[in-house]
Amino acid sequence: AQKITQTQPGMFVQEKEAVTLDCTYDTSDPSYGLFWYKQPSSGEMIFLIYQGSYDQQNATEGRYSLNFQKARKSANLVISASQLGDSAMYFCAMRELNDYKLSFGAGTTVTVRA
Amino acid sequence: DADVTQTPRNRITKTGKRIMLECSQTKGHDRMYWYRQDPGLGLRLIYYSFDVKDINKGEISDGYSVSRQAQAKFSLSLESAIPNQTALYFCATGGLAGPQFFGPGTRLTVL
């Protein structure tokens, strides 16, 4: 069964504006971690932000924040003040505490327009 | 210097050839992973290792083998490469919890 769903294949955003990337997940394990990764056209996978299932507050890292809605099983990434360098593919991922691997969504391509 | 390195970064080979992809990490993690990425399919786990003596198959291990030479080194081999193994290969490392950190990837083309 699909554990991570990203419903937006591609998005355009104007430079300096904010963009929200959707991610929903499915698990029955109460202990899990949620992650977002950025993959620019050069191909590397860059870790952006992490949210633990027991964290009370939404995670933030610079211009990245994770809007964690546990009851809805939603972990949306918000990128504020978009820059041209934010153009990339973004992947949502989850790891259950007792699992060994990350489960990835299909990704969302973000294109930032000047 | 990068925390997770992979060699080679790009490789073109022919069907039937043996290929080895190498990974080294300086993050001190015990756990290491090999993933492959195909367009539209996201990342899928090939093999993982929790320490030098612990190696496990992932989702798509057929046609691949691995060797954990040391805590910091984890190599992936394709014994007899075939065209559908053309993909982007990632090595990753991580701890018991928290994120996995990925190497820069190896683009492998099998003709």
PDB file of C-alpha atoms in Angstrom, chain B residues 18-101:
ATOM      1  CA  ARG B  18      30.317  -6.578 -13.926  1.00  0.00           C
ATOM      2  CA  ILE B  19      30.042  -3.184 -12.268  1.00  0.00           C
ATOM      3  CA  MET B  20      30.900  -2.050  -8.748  1.00  0.00           C
ATOM      4  CA  LEU B  21      29.647   1.180  -7.208  1.00  0.00           C
ATOM      5  CA  GLU B  22      31.435   2.342  -4.105  1.00  0.00           C
ATOM      6  CA  CYS B  23      30.280   4.424  -1.161  1.00  0.00           C
ATOM      7  CA  SER B  24      32.165   5.938   1.749  1.00  0.00           C
ATOM      8  CA  GLN B  25      30.872   7.994   4.658  1.00  0.00           C
ATOM      9  CA  THR B  26      32.448  10.092   7.375  1.00  0.00           C
ATOM     10  CA  LYS B  27      29.321  10.640   9.466  1.00  0.00           C
ATOM     11  CA  GLY B  28      30.080   7.740  11.791  1.00  0.00           C
ATOM     12  CA  HIS B  29      26.737   6.065  11.208  1.00  0.00           C
ATOM     13  CA  ASP B  30      26.358   2.316  11.500  1.00  0.00           C
ATOM     14  CA  ARG B  31      23.511   2.056   9.013  1.00  0.00           C
ATOM     15  CA  MET B  32      24.096   2.258   5.283  1.00  0.00           C
ATOM     16  CA  TYR B  33      21.719   1.843   2.377  1.00  0.00           C
ATOM     17  CA  TRP B  34      21.654   1.513  -1.397  1.00  0.00           C
ATOM     18  CA  TYR B  35      18.701   2.916  -3.353  1.00  0.00           C
ATOM     19  CA  ARG B  36      17.925   3.234  -7.014  1.00  0.00           C
ATOM     20  CA  GLN B  37      15.842   5.968  -8.586  1.00  0.00           C
ATOM     21  CA  ASP B  38      13.926   5.554 -11.813  1.00  0.00           C
ATOM     22  CA  PRO B  39      11.918   8.370 -13.402  1.00  0.00           C
ATOM     23  CA  GLY B  40       8.404   8.463 -11.988  1.00  0.00           C
ATOM     24  CA  LEU B  41       9.068   5.688  -9.485  1.00  0.00           C
ATOM     25  CA  GLY B  42      10.811   7.522  -6.682  1.00  0.00           C
ATOM     26  CA  LEU B  43      13.516   5.768  -4.688  1.00  0.00           C
ATOM     27  CA  ARG B  44      13.488   2.056  -3.994  1.00  0.00           C
ATOM     28  CA  LEU B  45      15.693   0.231  -1.525  1.00  0.00           C
ATOM     29  CA  ILE B  46      18.105  -2.372  -2.910  1.00  0.00           C
ATOM     30  CA  TYR B  47      20.126  -3.437   0.165  1.00  0.00           C
ATOM     31  CA  TYR B  48      20.795  -2.168   3.636  1.00  0.00           C
ATOM     32  CA  SER B  49      23.335  -2.878   6.346  1.00  0.00           C
ATOM     33  CA  PHE B  50      23.151  -2.115  10.055  1.00  0.00           C
ATOM     34  CA  ASP B  51      26.766  -3.027  10.703  1.00  0.00           C
ATOM     35  CA  VAL B  52      29.655  -4.834   9.068  1.00  0.00           C
ATOM     36  CA  LYS B  53      28.211  -8.271   9.772  1.00  0.00           C
ATOM     37  CA  ASP B  54      24.573  -7.426   9.085  1.00  0.00           C
ATOM     38  CA  ILE B  55      23.433  -7.178   5.467  1.00  0.00           C
ATOM     39  CA  ASN B  56      19.850  -7.389   4.344  1.00  0.00           C
ATOM     40  CA  LYS B  57      17.902  -7.410   1.109  1.00  0.00           C
ATOM     41  CA  GLY B  58      15.598  -4.537   0.316  1.00  0.00           C
ATOM     42  CA  GLU B  59      12.659  -4.288  -2.061  1.00  0.00           C
ATOM     43  CA  ILE B  60      14.535  -4.931  -5.303  1.00  0.00           C
ATOM     44  CA  SER B  61      17.702  -6.926  -4.578  1.00  0.00           C
ATOM     45  CA  ASP B  62      17.573  -9.333  -7.542  1.00  0.00           C
ATOM     46  CA  GLY B  63      20.578  -8.827  -9.801  1.00  0.00           C
ATOM     47  CA  TYR B  64      22.556  -6.970  -7.151  1.00  0.00           C
ATOM     48  CA  SER B  65      24.984  -7.857  -4.374  1.00  0.00           C
ATOM     49  CA  VAL B  66      26.700  -5.782  -1.715  1.00  0.00           C
ATOM     50  CA  SER B  67      29.747  -5.816   0.490  1.00  0.00           C
ATOM     51  CA  ARG B  68      30.260  -3.914   3.738  1.00  0.00           C
ATOM     52  CA  GLN B  69      34.031  -3.669   3.920  1.00  0.00           C
ATOM     53  CA  ALA B  70      34.103  -1.455   6.999  1.00  0.00           C
ATOM     54  CA  GLN B  71      31.763   0.711   9.009  1.00  0.00           C
ATOM     55  CA  ALA B  72      32.402   3.537   6.572  1.00  0.00           C
ATOM     56  CA  LYS B  73      32.339   1.612   3.290  1.00  0.00           C
ATOM     57  CA  PHE B  74      29.468  -0.092   1.486  1.00  0.00           C
ATOM     58  CA  SER B  75      29.734  -1.208  -2.127  1.00  0.00           C
ATOM     59  CA  LEU B  76      27.079  -2.336  -4.589  1.00  0.00           C
ATOM     60  CA  SER B  77      27.807  -4.785  -7.407  1.00  0.00           C
ATOM     61  CA  LEU B  78      25.928  -5.674 -10.539  1.00  0.00           C
ATOM     62  CA  GLU B  79      27.330  -9.090 -11.450  1.00  0.00           C
ATOM     63  CA  SER B  80      25.985  -9.051 -14.995  1.00  0.00           C
ATOM     64  CA  ALA B  81      24.487  -5.713 -15.898  1.00  0.00           C
ATOM     65  CA  ILE B  82      21.298  -5.523 -17.960  1.00  0.00           C
ATOM     66  CA  PRO B  83      19.661  -2.482 -19.603  1.00  0.00           C
ATOM     67  CA  ASN B  84      16.796  -2.233 -17.106  1.00  0.00           C
ATOM     68  CA  GLN B  85      19.391  -1.554 -14.413  1.00  0.00           C
ATOM     69  CA  THR B  86      19.975   1.814 -16.015  1.00  0.00           C
ATOM     70  CA  ALA B  87      19.123   4.229 -13.202  1.00  0.00           C
ATOM     71  CA  LEU B  88      20.425   6.743 -10.691  1.00  0.00           C
ATOM     72  CA  TYR B  89      21.929   4.946  -7.686  1.00  0.00           C
ATOM     73  CA  PHE B  90      22.191   6.475  -4.251  1.00  0.00           C
ATOM     74  CA  CYS B  91      24.075   5.428  -1.184  1.00  0.00           C
ATOM     75  CA  ALA B  92      22.714   6.724   2.114  1.00  0.00           C
ATOM     76  CA  THR B  93      23.669   6.586   5.758  1.00  0.00           C
ATOM     77  CA  GLY B  94      21.790   7.248   8.946  1.00  0.00           C
ATOM     78  CA  GLY B  95      21.371   6.516  12.598  1.00  0.00           C
ATOM     79  CA  LEU B  96      18.668   4.631  14.500  1.00  0.00           C
ATOM     80  CA  ALA B  97      16.285   7.572  14.121  1.00  0.00           C
ATOM     81  CA  GLY B  98      16.382  10.846  12.241  1.00  0.00           C
ATOM     82  CA  PRO B  99      17.160  11.452   8.586  1.00  0.00           C
ATOM     83  CA  GLN B 100      19.207   9.476   6.129  1.00  0.00           C
ATOM     84  CA  PHE B 101      21.909  11.406   4.346  1.00  0.00           C
TER      85      PHE B 101
END
